[in-house]
Amino acid sequence: MGHAASEFIPVSLAVLTVSDSRSEAEDTSGHYLVEAAAAVGHQVVDKRIIKDNIYQIRAVVSGWIADPSVQGIVITGGTGFTARDNTPEAIQPLFDRQVEGFGELFRMLSYEDIGTSTIQSRALAGIANQTIIFAVPGSTNACKMAWERIIVEQLDARHRPCNFLPHLSKK
């Protein structure tokens, strides 16, 4: 298979919300990501909320990376600049390869909405064990922008000239 296919191929995703304050009832960002993924035909195989703790984040993400039923992970939260924002530190060591362009493009698009405050976003992505991992801010607006303007196309086998499906593990 080349870099683009002629038909949609569903991806098995896991969604992680990193938050010290949100419960399942208040997790609008996580719920948005689950609904948006399902709406285009992907399968969400797991969804969790955990505290912003490097080792808890790393443990959950490592488990999903090792799980052959998970091809992609979308993390919301913990990407800011406060002392309690630990998502980048938790997941970067797990990457086999970082997708530098994701953070760059996210901040470029985010600049349209929040101006120079976007420099405090540490959105990032990478691949580990043939699993794509996207980490975006916790705000629902940031999740919508990342999903609708970047992630949805990169998880679509039909997107040309390239997408991430050729790099993901087969279920």
Short mmCIF file of N, CA and C in Angstrom, two decimals, residues 62-120:
data_model
loop_
_atom_site.label_atom_id
_atom_site.label_comp_id
_atom_site.label_asym_id
_atom_site.label_seq_id
_atom_site.Cartn_x
_atom_site.Cartn_y
_atom_site.Cartn_z
N SER A 62 1.87 3.78 27.79
CA SER A 62 2.71 2.60 27.50
C SER A 62 1.87 1.36 27.31
N GLY A 63 0.86 1.21 28.14
CA GLY A 63 -0.04 0.06 28.00
C GLY A 63 -0.74 0.05 26.65
N TRP A 64 -1.20 1.21 26.23
CA TRP A 64 -1.86 1.30 24.93
C TRP A 64 -0.88 1.07 23.78
N ILE A 65 0.34 1.59 23.91
CA ILE A 65 1.36 1.39 22.87
C ILE A 65 1.63 -0.11 22.70
N ALA A 66 1.64 -0.85 23.79
CA ALA A 66 1.91 -2.28 23.75
C ALA A 66 0.70 -3.11 23.33
N ASP A 67 -0.49 -2.52 23.37
CA ASP A 67 -1.74 -3.22 23.06
C ASP A 67 -1.95 -3.27 21.54
N PRO A 68 -1.97 -4.45 20.95
CA PRO A 68 -2.12 -4.52 19.48
C PRO A 68 -3.48 -4.04 18.98
N SER A 69 -4.46 -3.87 19.87
CA SER A 69 -5.77 -3.38 19.43
C SER A 69 -5.84 -1.86 19.37
N VAL A 70 -4.77 -1.15 19.79
CA VAL A 70 -4.73 0.31 19.75
C VAL A 70 -3.73 0.75 18.68
N GLN A 71 -4.24 1.46 17.67
CA GLN A 71 -3.39 1.96 16.59
C GLN A 71 -3.06 3.44 16.76
N GLY A 72 -3.87 4.15 17.52
CA GLY A 72 -3.66 5.58 17.71
C GLY A 72 -4.16 6.01 19.07
N ILE A 73 -3.52 7.06 19.59
CA ILE A 73 -3.86 7.62 20.90
C ILE A 73 -4.01 9.12 20.75
N VAL A 74 -5.08 9.67 21.30
CA VAL A 74 -5.24 11.12 21.35
C VAL A 74 -5.35 11.50 22.82
N ILE A 75 -4.43 12.37 23.24
CA ILE A 75 -4.37 12.83 24.63
C ILE A 75 -4.79 14.28 24.66
N THR A 76 -5.67 14.63 25.58
CA THR A 76 -6.06 16.02 25.77
C THR A 76 -5.69 16.44 27.19
N GLY A 77 -4.98 17.55 27.28
CA GLY A 77 -4.61 18.10 28.58
C GLY A 77 -3.16 17.87 28.94
N GLY A 78 -2.67 18.72 29.84
CA GLY A 78 -1.32 18.59 30.35
C GLY A 78 -0.23 19.09 29.44
N THR A 79 -0.60 19.88 28.41
CA THR A 79 0.40 20.34 27.44
C THR A 79 0.77 21.81 27.61
N GLY A 80 0.28 22.43 28.66
CA GLY A 80 0.57 23.85 28.88
C GLY A 80 1.94 24.08 29.48
N PHE A 81 2.09 25.21 30.13
CA PHE A 81 3.41 25.63 30.60
C PHE A 81 3.50 25.70 32.12
N THR A 82 2.46 25.26 32.83
CA THR A 82 2.53 25.32 34.29
C THR A 82 3.30 24.12 34.82
N ALA A 83 3.64 24.17 36.08
CA ALA A 83 4.39 23.08 36.71
C ALA A 83 3.58 21.78 36.72
N ARG A 84 2.25 21.89 36.66
CA ARG A 84 1.40 20.69 36.67
C ARG A 84 1.13 20.13 35.27
N ASP A 85 1.68 20.71 34.23
CA ASP A 85 1.49 20.22 32.87
C ASP A 85 2.64 19.30 32.50
N ASN A 86 2.37 17.99 32.55
CA ASN A 86 3.44 17.01 32.41
C ASN A 86 3.32 16.07 31.21
N THR A 87 2.33 16.25 30.36
CA THR A 87 2.14 15.31 29.26
C THR A 87 3.36 15.19 28.36
N PRO A 88 3.98 16.29 27.90
CA PRO A 88 5.16 16.12 27.03
C PRO A 88 6.29 15.33 27.70
N GLU A 89 6.56 15.63 28.97
CA GLU A 89 7.62 14.91 29.68
C GLU A 89 7.29 13.43 29.84
N ALA A 90 6.01 13.13 29.97
CA ALA A 90 5.58 11.74 30.15
C ALA A 90 5.70 10.94 28.86
N ILE A 91 5.31 11.52 27.73
CA ILE A 91 5.23 10.71 26.51
C ILE A 91 6.43 10.82 25.58
N GLN A 92 7.15 11.92 25.60
CA GLN A 92 8.28 12.07 24.68
C GLN A 92 9.29 10.93 24.78
N PRO A 93 9.65 10.47 25.97
CA PRO A 93 10.62 9.36 26.04
C PRO A 93 10.10 8.05 25.42
N LEU A 94 8.79 7.96 25.22
CA LEU A 94 8.20 6.74 24.65
C LEU A 94 8.27 6.72 23.13
N PHE A 95 8.47 7.87 22.51
CA PHE A 95 8.44 7.96 21.05
C PHE A 95 9.64 7.25 20.41
N ASP A 96 9.36 6.50 19.35
CA ASP A 96 10.42 6.00 18.48
C ASP A 96 10.84 7.13 17.53
N ARG A 97 9.85 7.95 17.17
CA ARG A 97 10.09 9.07 16.27
C ARG A 97 9.08 10.17 16.59
N GLN A 98 9.55 11.39 16.76
CA GLN A 98 8.65 12.51 17.01
C GLN A 98 8.16 13.08 15.68
N VAL A 99 6.92 13.56 15.66
CA VAL A 99 6.33 14.22 14.49
C VAL A 99 6.41 15.72 14.77
N GLU A 100 7.56 16.31 14.48
CA GLU A 100 7.78 17.73 14.82
C GLU A 100 6.75 18.64 14.17
N GLY A 101 6.36 18.33 12.95
CA GLY A 101 5.43 19.18 12.22
C GLY A 101 4.08 19.33 12.88
N PHE A 102 3.67 18.35 13.68
CA PHE A 102 2.36 18.45 14.33
C PHE A 102 2.31 19.64 15.27
N GLY A 103 3.26 19.73 16.18
CA GLY A 103 3.28 20.85 17.12
C GLY A 103 3.41 22.19 16.41
N GLU A 104 4.25 22.21 15.40
CA GLU A 104 4.44 23.45 14.63
C GLU A 104 3.13 23.88 13.96
N LEU A 105 2.46 22.94 13.30
CA LEU A 105 1.21 23.26 12.61
C LEU A 105 0.11 23.62 13.62
N PHE A 106 0.04 22.89 14.73
CA PHE A 106 -0.95 23.19 15.74
C PHE A 106 -0.80 24.64 16.22
N ARG A 107 0.42 25.03 16.54
CA ARG A 107 0.65 26.40 17.03
C ARG A 107 0.37 27.44 15.95
N MET A 108 0.68 27.12 14.70
CA MET A 108 0.38 28.06 13.62
C MET A 108 -1.12 28.29 13.52
N LEU A 109 -1.90 27.21 13.55
CA LEU A 109 -3.36 27.33 13.47
C LEU A 109 -3.92 27.99 14.72
N SER A 110 -3.38 27.64 15.87
CA SER A 110 -3.84 28.20 17.13
C SER A 110 -3.59 29.71 17.21
N TYR A 111 -2.56 30.17 16.57
CA TYR A 111 -2.23 31.60 16.55
C TYR A 111 -3.41 32.42 16.03
N GLU A 112 -4.16 31.84 15.07
CA GLU A 112 -5.33 32.53 14.52
C GLU A 112 -6.37 32.81 15.59
N ASP A 113 -6.45 31.96 16.61
CA ASP A 113 -7.46 32.09 17.66
C ASP A 113 -6.95 32.82 18.90
N ILE A 114 -5.74 32.48 19.35
CA ILE A 114 -5.28 33.01 20.64
C ILE A 114 -4.01 33.85 20.56
N GLY A 115 -3.57 34.14 19.35
CA GLY A 115 -2.40 35.01 19.18
C GLY A 115 -1.14 34.40 19.77
N THR A 116 -0.31 35.27 20.31
CA THR A 116 1.00 34.82 20.77
C THR A 116 0.93 33.90 21.99
N SER A 117 -0.21 33.81 22.64
CA SER A 117 -0.34 32.87 23.76
C SER A 117 -0.08 31.43 23.31
N THR A 118 -0.17 31.17 22.01
CA THR A 118 0.07 29.83 21.50
C THR A 118 1.48 29.33 21.77
N ILE A 119 2.43 30.24 22.03
CA ILE A 119 3.80 29.76 22.30
C ILE A 119 3.89 28.97 23.60
N GLN A 120 2.87 29.09 24.45
CA GLN A 120 2.87 28.31 25.68
C GLN A 120 2.20 26.95 25.52
#
